Amino acid sequence: MSGLEIIAVILSALAVWLTARRHLWCWPIGLVSVLLYARIFLVAKLYSDLLLQLIFAVMQLYGWWQWKSGASNQDRQHIQPQRLPKRGLLIGMLAGAAGSVVLGYIMASFTDAHIPWLDSALTSFSLVAQFWMARKYVVNWWLWIAVDIIYVGVYIYKDLNLTAGLYAGFIVLAIIGLRNWQRQLPENLPPSAAATL
């Protein structure tokens, strides 16, 4: 455990908590946290996770732009969640599976990465979840819950215990986010609130 890991844990937890609350500041805080984790994963030789953090940095900027441009005039800090169409769900799952195979092969064949196939699958499906989050799809939380459960085991195995604890906390925050976002779907709002969307 290092001071860098402690700071990254605090910022990551704050970013996910703000995301669960649908608050725009989740993105810039998340950007700092993923850059810190990029350094941590480089040292731990979790190269797929390192790559994931660098892509997450770009996704943080994309999500920030998406949420900012999609916020209502009455509430510039919070977003309106939506449902993912079944076709989008299928495409996302296929993209996650294909990314797992391609990245897993690269990591297993050309690097000294530890647990390259599992790390690559988690990386690929995390990107799908992050994209869905940026697009404000509620289903992102279900995928984050599944991915984070597996990540807890990976980080315990890699002796990144504080980070494992963070991801256990992410599971709780994802459940809170799921419930919060589901309540904010247009069909779950009172008629007067839904009419203003």
Tab-separated table of C-alpha atoms in Angstrom:
chain	number	residue	atom	x	y	z
A	1	MET	CA	0.000	0.000	0.000
A	2	SER	CA	1.371	3.386	-0.949
A	3	GLY	CA	0.346	6.989	-0.478
A	4	LEU	CA	-0.488	7.072	-4.184
A	5	GLU	CA	-2.844	4.118	-3.795
A	6	ILE	CA	-4.552	5.766	-0.813
A	7	ILE	CA	-5.167	8.978	-2.778
A	8	ALA	CA	-6.370	7.002	-5.805
A	9	VAL	CA	-8.789	5.024	-3.629
A	10	ILE	CA	-10.268	8.166	-2.065
A	11	LEU	CA	-10.711	9.937	-5.407
A	12	SER	CA	-12.126	6.825	-7.094
A	13	ALA	CA	-14.670	6.289	-4.335
A	14	LEU	CA	-15.694	9.950	-4.517
A	15	ALA	CA	-16.072	9.771	-8.305
A	16	VAL	CA	-18.276	6.661	-8.164
A	17	TRP	CA	-20.362	8.144	-5.342
A	18	LEU	CA	-20.931	11.272	-7.443
A	19	THR	CA	-21.809	9.107	-10.448
A	20	ALA	CA	-24.400	7.236	-8.394
A	21	ARG	CA	-25.849	10.650	-7.475
A	22	ARG	CA	-25.849	11.607	-11.198
A	23	HIS	CA	-23.558	14.567	-10.507
A	24	LEU	CA	-21.434	16.074	-13.290
A	25	TRP	CA	-18.317	16.421	-11.085
A	26	CYS	CA	-17.868	12.633	-11.168
A	27	TRP	CA	-15.990	13.008	-14.453
A	28	PRO	CA	-13.113	15.406	-13.609
A	29	ILE	CA	-12.529	13.687	-10.258
A	30	GLY	CA	-12.636	10.325	-12.019
A	31	LEU	CA	-10.078	11.577	-14.552
A	32	VAL	CA	-7.529	12.265	-11.811
A	33	SER	CA	-8.192	8.903	-10.154
A	34	VAL	CA	-7.706	6.870	-13.352
A	35	LEU	CA	-4.416	8.605	-14.085
A	36	LEU	CA	-3.181	7.721	-10.593
A	37	TYR	CA	-4.267	4.118	-11.078
A	38	ALA	CA	-2.461	3.971	-14.418
A	39	ARG	CA	0.785	4.465	-12.510
A	40	ILE	CA	-0.162	1.897	-9.843
A	41	PHE	CA	-1.011	-0.774	-12.433
A	42	LEU	CA	2.201	-0.126	-14.352
A	43	VAL	CA	4.186	-1.000	-11.230
A	44	ALA	CA	1.976	-4.070	-10.557
A	45	LYS	CA	2.447	-5.311	-14.159
A	46	LEU	CA	-1.301	-5.372	-14.731
A	47	TYR	CA	-0.890	-4.058	-18.247
A	48	SER	CA	-4.477	-4.569	-19.377
A	49	ASP	CA	-5.585	-2.579	-16.334
A	50	LEU	CA	-2.999	0.079	-17.193
A	51	LEU	CA	-4.355	0.258	-20.730
A	52	LEU	CA	-7.872	0.396	-19.305
A	53	GLN	CA	-7.000	3.392	-17.135
A	54	LEU	CA	-5.546	5.268	-20.107
A	55	ILE	CA	-8.658	4.573	-22.153
A	56	PHE	CA	-10.763	5.525	-19.131
A	57	ALA	CA	-8.994	8.897	-19.133
A	58	VAL	CA	-10.331	9.510	-22.649
A	59	MET	CA	-13.733	8.108	-21.639
A	60	GLN	CA	-13.835	10.458	-18.640
A	61	LEU	CA	-13.539	13.399	-21.034
A	62	TYR	CA	-16.175	11.883	-23.331
A	63	GLY	CA	-18.559	11.227	-20.428
A	64	TRP	CA	-18.042	14.711	-19.058
A	65	TRP	CA	-18.912	16.193	-22.457
A	66	GLN	CA	-21.920	13.853	-22.923
A	67	TRP	CA	-23.382	14.603	-19.516
A	68	LYS	CA	-22.733	18.322	-19.758
A	69	SER	CA	-24.349	18.602	-23.181
A	70	GLY	CA	-27.291	16.406	-22.113
A	71	ALA	CA	-28.125	18.115	-18.807
A	72	SER	CA	-31.481	19.843	-18.661
A	73	ASN	CA	-31.704	23.613	-18.511
A	74	GLN	CA	-33.247	23.419	-15.039
A	75	ASP	CA	-30.522	21.183	-13.619
A	76	ARG	CA	-27.081	21.610	-15.151
A	77	GLN	CA	-25.379	19.235	-12.681
A	78	HIS	CA	-27.528	16.057	-12.958
A	79	ILE	CA	-28.389	13.822	-15.897
A	80	GLN	CA	-31.524	11.930	-16.928
A	81	PRO	CA	-30.853	8.143	-17.088
A	82	GLN	CA	-32.355	5.996	-19.844
A	83	ARG	CA	-32.882	2.370	-20.829
A	84	LEU	CA	-30.533	0.582	-23.236
A	85	PRO	CA	-32.357	-0.979	-26.210
A	86	LYS	CA	-31.960	-4.788	-26.510
A	87	ARG	CA	-29.936	-4.391	-29.698
A	88	GLY	CA	-27.483	-2.125	-27.876
A	89	LEU	CA	-27.188	-4.678	-25.076
A	90	LEU	CA	-26.335	-7.443	-27.552
A	91	ILE	CA	-23.802	-5.267	-29.395
A	92	GLY	CA	-22.167	-4.260	-26.097
A	93	MET	CA	-21.851	-7.860	-24.902
A	94	LEU	CA	-20.410	-8.991	-28.238
A	95	ALA	CA	-17.936	-6.093	-28.226
A	96	GLY	CA	-16.873	-7.015	-24.678
A	97	ALA	CA	-16.348	-10.664	-25.653
A	98	ALA	CA	-14.421	-9.792	-28.820
A	99	GLY	CA	-12.248	-7.314	-26.948
A	100	SER	CA	-11.516	-9.965	-24.310
A	101	VAL	CA	-10.222	-12.402	-26.898
A	102	VAL	CA	-8.137	-9.892	-28.866
A	103	LEU	CA	-6.600	-8.172	-25.848
A	104	GLY	CA	-6.116	-11.486	-24.036
A	105	TYR	CA	-4.175	-12.904	-26.968
A	106	ILE	CA	-1.973	-9.809	-27.206
A	107	MET	CA	-1.253	-9.730	-23.477
A	108	ALA	CA	-0.615	-13.490	-23.253
A	109	SER	CA	1.608	-13.559	-26.340
A	110	PHE	CA	3.623	-10.348	-26.166
A	111	THR	CA	3.876	-9.234	-22.522
A	112	ASP	CA	4.765	-10.602	-19.103
A	113	ALA	CA	1.303	-9.658	-17.827
A	114	HIS	CA	-0.040	-11.638	-14.892
A	115	ILE	CA	-3.410	-13.376	-15.464
A	116	PRO	CA	-3.606	-11.913	-19.001
A	117	TRP	CA	-6.902	-13.514	-20.087
A	118	LEU	CA	-8.932	-12.608	-17.011
A	119	ASP	CA	-7.376	-9.148	-16.829
A	120	SER	CA	-8.201	-8.597	-20.503
A	121	ALA	CA	-11.810	-9.735	-20.093
A	122	LEU	CA	-12.290	-7.400	-17.138
A	123	THR	CA	-10.717	-4.573	-19.108
A	124	SER	CA	-12.909	-5.158	-22.144
A	125	PHE	CA	-16.182	-5.375	-20.231
A	126	SER	CA	-15.205	-2.386	-18.087
A	127	LEU	CA	-14.930	-0.346	-21.271
A	128	VAL	CA	-18.414	-1.435	-22.271
A	129	ALA	CA	-19.741	-0.435	-18.829
A	130	GLN	CA	-17.929	2.910	-19.006
A	131	PHE	CA	-19.367	3.639	-22.452
A	132	TRP	CA	-22.866	2.763	-21.239
A	133	MET	CA	-22.357	5.041	-18.238
A	134	ALA	CA	-21.287	7.923	-20.471
A	135	ARG	CA	-24.428	7.342	-22.569
A	136	LYS	CA	-26.520	7.358	-19.348
A	137	TYR	CA	-27.822	3.785	-19.678
A	138	VAL	CA	-29.004	2.325	-16.361
A	139	VAL	CA	-27.734	-1.149	-17.288
A	140	ASN	CA	-24.139	0.085	-16.845
A	141	TRP	CA	-24.562	-0.531	-13.117
A	142	TRP	CA	-25.412	-4.226	-13.563
A	143	LEU	CA	-22.250	-4.757	-15.604
A	144	TRP	CA	-20.149	-2.794	-13.082
A	145	ILE	CA	-21.460	-4.974	-10.248
A	146	ALA	CA	-20.430	-8.162	-12.081
A	147	VAL	CA	-17.014	-6.815	-13.103
A	148	ASP	CA	-16.255	-5.352	-9.664
A	149	ILE	CA	-17.006	-8.639	-7.888
A	150	ILE	CA	-14.332	-10.337	-9.994
A	151	TYR	CA	-11.936	-7.409	-9.604
A	152	VAL	CA	-12.060	-7.780	-5.813
A	153	GLY	CA	-10.623	-11.287	-6.155
A	154	VAL	CA	-7.980	-10.184	-8.662
A	155	TYR	CA	-6.723	-7.387	-6.428
A	156	ILE	CA	-6.598	-9.634	-3.366
A	157	TYR	CA	-4.578	-12.098	-5.452
A	158	LYS	CA	-2.229	-9.271	-6.526
A	159	ASP	CA	-1.862	-8.086	-2.895
A	160	LEU	CA	-3.500	-4.736	-3.673
A	161	ASN	CA	-5.707	-5.053	-0.609
A	162	LEU	CA	-6.721	-1.404	-0.332
A	163	THR	CA	-7.762	-1.435	-3.965
A	164	ALA	CA	-9.683	-4.690	-3.358
A	165	GLY	CA	-11.498	-2.917	-0.534
A	166	LEU	CA	-12.221	-0.002	-2.866
A	167	TYR	CA	-13.766	-2.339	-5.423
A	168	ALA	CA	-15.858	-3.987	-2.717
A	169	GLY	CA	-17.079	-0.474	-1.931
A	170	PHE	CA	-17.704	0.064	-5.647
A	171	ILE	CA	-20.121	-2.877	-5.557
A	172	VAL	CA	-22.123	-1.155	-2.824
A	173	LEU	CA	-22.013	2.170	-4.675
A	174	ALA	CA	-23.070	0.447	-7.910
A	175	ILE	CA	-26.118	-1.001	-6.160
A	176	ILE	CA	-26.955	2.471	-4.837
A	177	GLY	CA	-26.391	3.957	-8.297
A	178	LEU	CA	-28.594	1.309	-9.899
A	179	ARG	CA	-31.462	2.033	-7.508
A	180	ASN	CA	-31.035	5.802	-7.838
A	181	TRP	CA	-30.895	5.742	-11.647
A	182	GLN	CA	-33.847	3.334	-11.918
A	183	ARG	CA	-35.969	5.692	-9.816
A	184	GLN	CA	-35.079	8.545	-12.211
A	185	LEU	CA	-36.238	6.770	-15.375
A	186	PRO	CA	-39.041	8.797	-16.997
A	187	GLU	CA	-41.634	6.035	-16.412
A	188	ASN	CA	-40.813	6.011	-12.685
A	189	LEU	CA	-41.133	9.767	-12.132
A	190	PRO	CA	-44.358	11.508	-11.072
A	191	PRO	CA	-46.289	12.758	-14.138
A	192	SER	CA	-45.467	16.408	-13.400
A	193	ALA	CA	-41.716	15.694	-13.182
A	194	ALA	CA	-41.702	13.472	-16.289
A	195	ALA	CA	-43.478	16.192	-18.289
A	196	THR	CA	-40.586	18.622	-17.737
A	197	LEU	CA	-37.965	16.269	-19.259
